[in-house]
Amino acid sequence: MSRETVRIEDLQTRIGESLGQSTWRTVDQQRIDGFADLTEDPQWIHTDPARAAKESPFGATIAHGFLSLSLLSAMAMDVLPAIEGQVMGINYGFDKVRFMNPVREGSKVRGQFTLMEVKRRSDNEWQLRHGVQVEIEGQEKPALIAEWLSLVIVPA
């Protein structure tokens, strides 16, 4: 997937525009287990398929909500345009994150990005706000919705 390159000033004309959807990514047990190891969160609903099949209301293990959220970085690289002359991009945080629907092991997810705001903070710093939904293949309700903030640093 080839990313378009845009001038930061030109993004202001695209506020409210859907920037597209990322590729599908499979959330398999290996990915869930790896995330559990990295975050030291081995709760059985994530890491014990046999127990989850018997005792969980989901009938299978589910991804950590933060695993689904962490995939946004890779999804954004699929979709968001490159900024001409960008020196650096910084994750500035979230104004809103809601985990709406569990991601069962083996599901495929993708991100849908909408540009919500472009705000100049200084001669070389811009703040972007993207509305994001992480969709689960075959399900109407998204895994999560969020408002994601980032800073773009350009030459002064």
Short mmCIF file of C-alpha atoms in Angstrom, two decimals:
data_model
loop_
_atom_site.label_atom_id
_atom_site.label_comp_id
_atom_site.label_asym_id
_atom_site.label_seq_id
_atom_site.Cartn_x
_atom_site.Cartn_y
_atom_site.Cartn_z
CA MET A 1 0.00 0.00 0.00
CA SER A 2 1.58 3.28 -1.08
CA ARG A 3 1.11 6.30 1.17
CA GLU A 4 0.39 9.69 -0.34
CA THR A 5 2.52 12.66 0.72
CA VAL A 6 0.79 15.95 1.60
CA ARG A 7 1.73 19.39 2.85
CA ILE A 8 0.60 19.88 6.46
CA GLU A 9 -1.22 23.10 5.50
CA ASP A 10 -3.26 21.20 2.90
CA LEU A 11 -4.60 18.78 5.51
CA GLN A 12 -6.87 21.53 6.85
CA THR A 13 -9.04 21.15 3.75
CA ARG A 14 -9.53 17.47 4.58
CA ILE A 15 -11.04 17.84 8.06
CA GLY A 16 -14.02 15.54 8.37
CA GLU A 17 -12.74 13.32 5.56
CA SER A 18 -12.31 9.59 5.90
CA LEU A 19 -8.67 8.84 5.20
CA GLY A 20 -9.32 5.16 4.62
CA GLN A 21 -9.05 1.71 6.10
CA SER A 22 -5.97 -0.28 6.99
CA THR A 23 -5.34 -3.83 5.92
CA TRP A 24 -6.85 -6.63 7.99
CA ARG A 25 -4.66 -8.02 10.77
CA THR A 26 -5.29 -11.39 12.40
CA VAL A 27 -5.36 -11.46 16.18
CA ASP A 28 -4.26 -15.03 16.84
CA GLN A 29 -3.33 -16.71 20.11
CA GLN A 30 0.40 -16.24 19.48
CA ARG A 31 -0.11 -12.45 19.22
CA ILE A 32 -2.31 -12.42 22.35
CA ASP A 33 0.21 -14.51 24.33
CA GLY A 34 3.09 -12.28 23.22
CA PHE A 35 1.21 -9.19 24.33
CA ALA A 36 0.39 -10.85 27.67
CA ASP A 37 4.09 -11.60 28.20
CA LEU A 38 5.19 -8.06 27.29
CA THR A 39 2.60 -6.35 29.49
CA GLU A 40 2.72 -8.90 32.33
CA ASP A 41 -1.04 -9.45 32.02
CA PRO A 42 -1.57 -13.23 31.77
CA GLN A 43 -5.26 -13.20 32.78
CA TRP A 44 -6.85 -16.51 31.74
CA ILE A 45 -9.49 -14.89 29.50
CA HIS A 46 -6.55 -13.97 27.25
CA THR A 47 -4.11 -16.84 27.67
CA ASP A 48 -5.98 -20.06 28.51
CA PRO A 49 -7.97 -21.24 25.46
CA ALA A 50 -9.35 -24.38 27.15
CA ARG A 51 -10.62 -22.52 30.21
CA ALA A 52 -11.94 -19.62 28.12
CA ALA A 53 -13.89 -22.06 25.91
CA LYS A 54 -15.58 -23.51 29.01
CA GLU A 55 -15.92 -20.56 31.39
CA SER A 56 -15.79 -17.31 29.41
CA PRO A 57 -18.98 -15.73 28.10
CA PHE A 58 -17.06 -15.16 24.85
CA GLY A 59 -16.46 -18.88 24.19
CA ALA A 60 -12.80 -18.29 23.36
CA THR A 61 -9.85 -16.23 24.50
CA ILE A 62 -10.03 -12.54 23.70
CA ALA A 63 -7.40 -9.94 22.92
CA HIS A 64 -6.46 -7.42 25.56
CA GLY A 65 -8.15 -4.10 24.84
CA PHE A 66 -4.73 -2.49 24.91
CA LEU A 67 -3.53 -4.99 22.28
CA SER A 68 -6.27 -3.80 19.95
CA LEU A 69 -5.33 -0.20 20.74
CA SER A 70 -1.61 -0.86 20.18
CA LEU A 71 -2.30 -2.06 16.63
CA LEU A 72 -3.32 1.51 15.71
CA SER A 73 0.31 2.47 15.04
CA ALA A 74 0.69 -0.17 12.34
CA MET A 75 -2.79 0.53 10.99
CA ALA A 76 -2.01 4.25 10.75
CA MET A 77 1.06 3.51 8.64
CA ASP A 78 -1.27 1.80 6.15
CA VAL A 79 -3.60 4.78 5.86
CA LEU A 80 -2.41 8.16 7.08
CA PRO A 81 -0.63 10.35 4.55
CA ALA A 82 3.04 11.13 4.98
CA ILE A 83 3.66 14.79 5.79
CA GLU A 84 6.03 16.60 3.44
CA GLY A 85 9.18 17.67 5.31
CA GLN A 86 8.14 15.99 8.55
CA VAL A 87 11.08 15.74 10.93
CA MET A 88 9.28 13.66 13.54
CA GLY A 89 5.85 12.45 14.59
CA ILE A 90 4.92 12.02 18.23
CA ASN A 91 2.04 10.10 19.77
CA TYR A 92 0.37 12.77 21.93
CA GLY A 93 -2.28 10.55 23.50
CA PHE A 94 -6.02 10.06 23.38
CA ASP A 95 -8.92 12.29 24.30
CA LYS A 96 -11.29 9.34 24.16
CA VAL A 97 -10.95 5.56 24.06
CA ARG A 98 -13.84 3.14 24.44
CA PHE A 99 -13.56 -0.63 24.16
CA MET A 100 -16.87 -1.56 22.57
CA ASN A 101 -16.62 -5.23 21.60
CA PRO A 102 -14.16 -7.99 22.55
CA VAL A 103 -11.85 -9.31 19.85
CA ARG A 104 -12.02 -13.10 19.94
CA GLU A 105 -8.89 -15.08 19.13
CA GLY A 106 -8.60 -15.67 15.39
CA SER A 107 -10.55 -12.53 14.46
CA LYS A 108 -9.35 -10.05 11.88
CA VAL A 109 -9.32 -6.33 12.67
CA ARG A 110 -8.65 -3.15 10.71
CA GLY A 111 -8.58 0.56 11.45
CA GLN A 112 -10.81 3.22 9.90
CA PHE A 113 -9.35 6.75 10.21
CA THR A 114 -11.09 10.13 9.92
CA LEU A 115 -9.24 13.45 10.17
CA MET A 116 -11.01 15.54 12.83
CA GLU A 117 -8.68 18.47 13.52
CA VAL A 118 -5.46 20.10 12.33
CA LYS A 119 -4.14 22.76 14.69
CA ARG A 120 -0.94 24.79 14.41
CA ARG A 121 0.79 24.99 17.81
CA SER A 122 3.98 26.82 16.81
CA ASP A 123 6.13 27.58 13.75
CA ASN A 124 7.20 23.95 13.51
CA GLU A 125 4.59 21.98 15.47
CA TRP A 126 1.10 20.86 14.42
CA GLN A 127 -1.43 18.82 16.39
CA LEU A 128 -3.65 16.34 14.55
CA ARG A 129 -6.75 14.62 15.88
CA HIS A 130 -8.00 11.47 14.18
CA GLY A 131 -11.22 9.64 14.87
CA VAL A 132 -10.47 5.94 14.78
CA GLN A 133 -12.58 2.81 14.76
CA VAL A 134 -11.11 -0.65 14.94
CA GLU A 135 -13.50 -2.90 13.05
CA ILE A 136 -13.84 -6.65 13.55
CA GLU A 137 -14.40 -8.60 10.34
CA GLY A 138 -17.99 -9.83 10.12
CA GLN A 139 -19.25 -7.80 13.08
CA GLU A 140 -21.25 -4.60 13.07
CA LYS A 141 -20.00 -3.29 16.42
CA PRO A 142 -16.37 -2.08 16.42
CA ALA A 143 -13.75 -3.35 18.83
CA LEU A 144 -12.96 0.20 19.87
CA ILE A 145 -13.48 3.84 19.06
CA ALA A 146 -10.98 6.56 19.89
CA GLU A 147 -9.89 10.12 19.32
CA TRP A 148 -6.13 9.95 18.78
CA LEU A 149 -3.86 12.98 19.05
CA SER A 150 -0.46 13.30 17.43
CA LEU A 151 2.12 16.00 16.97
CA VAL A 152 3.85 16.60 13.67
CA ILE A 153 7.21 18.40 13.80
CA VAL A 154 8.26 20.18 10.58
CA PRO A 155 11.20 22.50 9.89
CA ALA A 156 10.58 26.02 11.20
#
